[in-house]
Amino acid sequence: MSFKKTLLATVACAMTFIGGAAAADTLRIGVEGAYPPFSMKEADGTLSGFDIDIALALCAQLERECELVEQEWDGMIPALQARKYDAIVASMSITEDRKKQVDFTEKYYDTPSRFIAREGAEFDMTVEGTDGVKIGVLRGTTLQCHVEKAFPNADLRLYNTQEDVFADLVAGRLDMQLNNTLQAMDGFLNTPQGEGFAFLGENVDDPECLGEGTGIAVRKGDPLAGELTAAIEAIRADGTYAAINDKYFDVDIYGK
């Protein structure tokens, strides 16, 4: 599938409503819009990013019109269950806890997580060593799960958007923050805002909290999970996935 087809999906996304009613074959996708380079808002208010392009490519592969529905992160799964949209394409990690609430496709990417702090900062990353240390994470994420489990005595600060986490880190209201490595690099460390900050320690290894890759969530029992998995496999086979990947990253983020 070519980007021409993806472009058609983008156009379809802007024409979701026909005659005042949504077309029957419209696929409503929940996205965030505040997690660059995976999802972000352009100056004109349009959504862009890796997740956005993947969502549009999958709609095109399934030959369905695409409606992107913006949603704050901590309300993602409740809004899906309330039928605000049909699927979530928002860098959601596949975890056992979430599997109790939703069904997932196969992964569509898999990248590690890592802490960020001021350059030269040194912390004893133990339960005792992080007592009172101010750690910021996005609310309702696998990262929150990890910090609560591994560093229960830390001063955990929860945020609604990743942009707010970075802002408080720069302002000195946080000692460190935990994030996806690629999002941290492109959304913070490689920007003027991130000057003077660096990764702290190694990649975090915690399958229990961080899951088994990033997938697309649908409601329990919805056959859409299988359809989207087949669509993921199709766009990987025809080169569409690689083209989207290379638009945002210098490495293949699909993982092994």
PDB file of N, CA and C in Angstrom, residues 11 64 75 93 107 109 117 129 139 159 174 196 202 212 220 234 246:
ATOM      1  N   VAL A  11      -7.706  12.297   3.910  1.00  0.00           N
ATOM      2  CA  VAL A  11      -8.805  13.104   3.389  1.00  0.00           C
ATOM      3  C   VAL A  11     -10.141  12.592   3.923  1.00  0.00           C
ATOM      4  N   ARG A  64     -11.646   1.674   5.072  1.00  0.00           N
ATOM      5  CA  ARG A  64     -12.663   2.329   5.888  1.00  0.00           C
ATOM      6  C   ARG A  64     -12.281   3.783   6.096  1.00  0.00           C
ATOM      7  N   GLY A  75      -8.134   8.915  30.299  1.00  0.00           N
ATOM      8  CA  GLY A  75      -9.501   8.546  29.986  1.00  0.00           C
ATOM      9  C   GLY A  75      -9.622   7.644  28.770  1.00  0.00           C
ATOM     10  N   SER A  93       0.878   0.342  25.898  1.00  0.00           N
ATOM     11  CA  SER A  93       1.597  -0.909  26.140  1.00  0.00           C
ATOM     12  C   SER A  93       0.629  -2.044  26.455  1.00  0.00           C
ATOM     13  N   LYS A 107       1.533  -6.448  18.583  1.00  0.00           N
ATOM     14  CA  LYS A 107       2.241  -5.174  18.750  1.00  0.00           C
ATOM     15  C   LYS A 107       2.416  -4.479  17.399  1.00  0.00           C
ATOM     16  N   TYR A 109       4.723  -1.647  17.693  1.00  0.00           N
ATOM     17  CA  TYR A 109       6.121  -1.264  17.937  1.00  0.00           C
ATOM     18  C   TYR A 109       6.486  -1.654  19.357  1.00  0.00           C
ATOM     19  N   ALA A 117      17.240  12.900  33.761  1.00  0.00           N
ATOM     20  CA  ALA A 117      17.526  13.853  34.841  1.00  0.00           C
ATOM     21  C   ALA A 117      18.529  14.883  34.314  1.00  0.00           C
ATOM     22  N   GLY A 129      17.360   4.785  48.373  1.00  0.00           N
ATOM     23  CA  GLY A 129      18.026   5.918  47.725  1.00  0.00           C
ATOM     24  C   GLY A 129      17.077   6.885  47.046  1.00  0.00           C
ATOM     25  N   ARG A 139       0.148  10.126  33.953  1.00  0.00           N
ATOM     26  CA  ARG A 139      -0.859   9.454  34.767  1.00  0.00           C
ATOM     27  C   ARG A 139      -1.481   8.258  34.022  1.00  0.00           C
ATOM     28  N   TYR A 159       0.944  13.360  35.913  1.00  0.00           N
ATOM     29  CA  TYR A 159       0.587  14.431  34.986  1.00  0.00           C
ATOM     30  C   TYR A 159      -0.377  13.927  33.914  1.00  0.00           C
ATOM     31  N   LEU A 174      10.803  18.674  39.462  1.00  0.00           N
ATOM     32  CA  LEU A 174      11.043  17.232  39.453  1.00  0.00           C
ATOM     33  C   LEU A 174      12.539  16.963  39.485  1.00  0.00           C
ATOM     34  N   GLY A 196      20.833  20.337  28.618  1.00  0.00           N
ATOM     35  CA  GLY A 196      21.278  20.185  29.996  1.00  0.00           C
ATOM     36  C   GLY A 196      20.708  18.966  30.685  1.00  0.00           C
ATOM     37  N   GLU A 202      20.333   2.720  32.908  1.00  0.00           N
ATOM     38  CA  GLU A 202      20.075   1.879  31.744  1.00  0.00           C
ATOM     39  C   GLU A 202      18.575   1.783  31.457  1.00  0.00           C
ATOM     40  N   GLU A 212       4.477  -6.028  26.957  1.00  0.00           N
ATOM     41  CA  GLU A 212       5.103  -6.826  25.906  1.00  0.00           C
ATOM     42  C   GLU A 212       4.979  -6.150  24.557  1.00  0.00           C
ATOM     43  N   LYS A 220     -13.547  -5.615  24.587  1.00  0.00           N
ATOM     44  CA  LYS A 220     -13.496  -7.060  24.791  1.00  0.00           C
ATOM     45  C   LYS A 220     -14.418  -7.784  23.801  1.00  0.00           C
ATOM     46  N   ALA A 234      -0.171  -6.484   7.023  1.00  0.00           N
ATOM     47  CA  ALA A 234      -0.196  -6.084   5.615  1.00  0.00           C
ATOM     48  C   ALA A 234       0.653  -4.843   5.359  1.00  0.00           C
ATOM     49  N   ASP A 246      10.441   5.404   8.998  1.00  0.00           N
ATOM     50  CA  ASP A 246      11.601   6.189   8.592  1.00  0.00           C
ATOM     51  C   ASP A 246      11.315   7.684   8.548  1.00  0.00           C
TER      52      ASP A 246
END
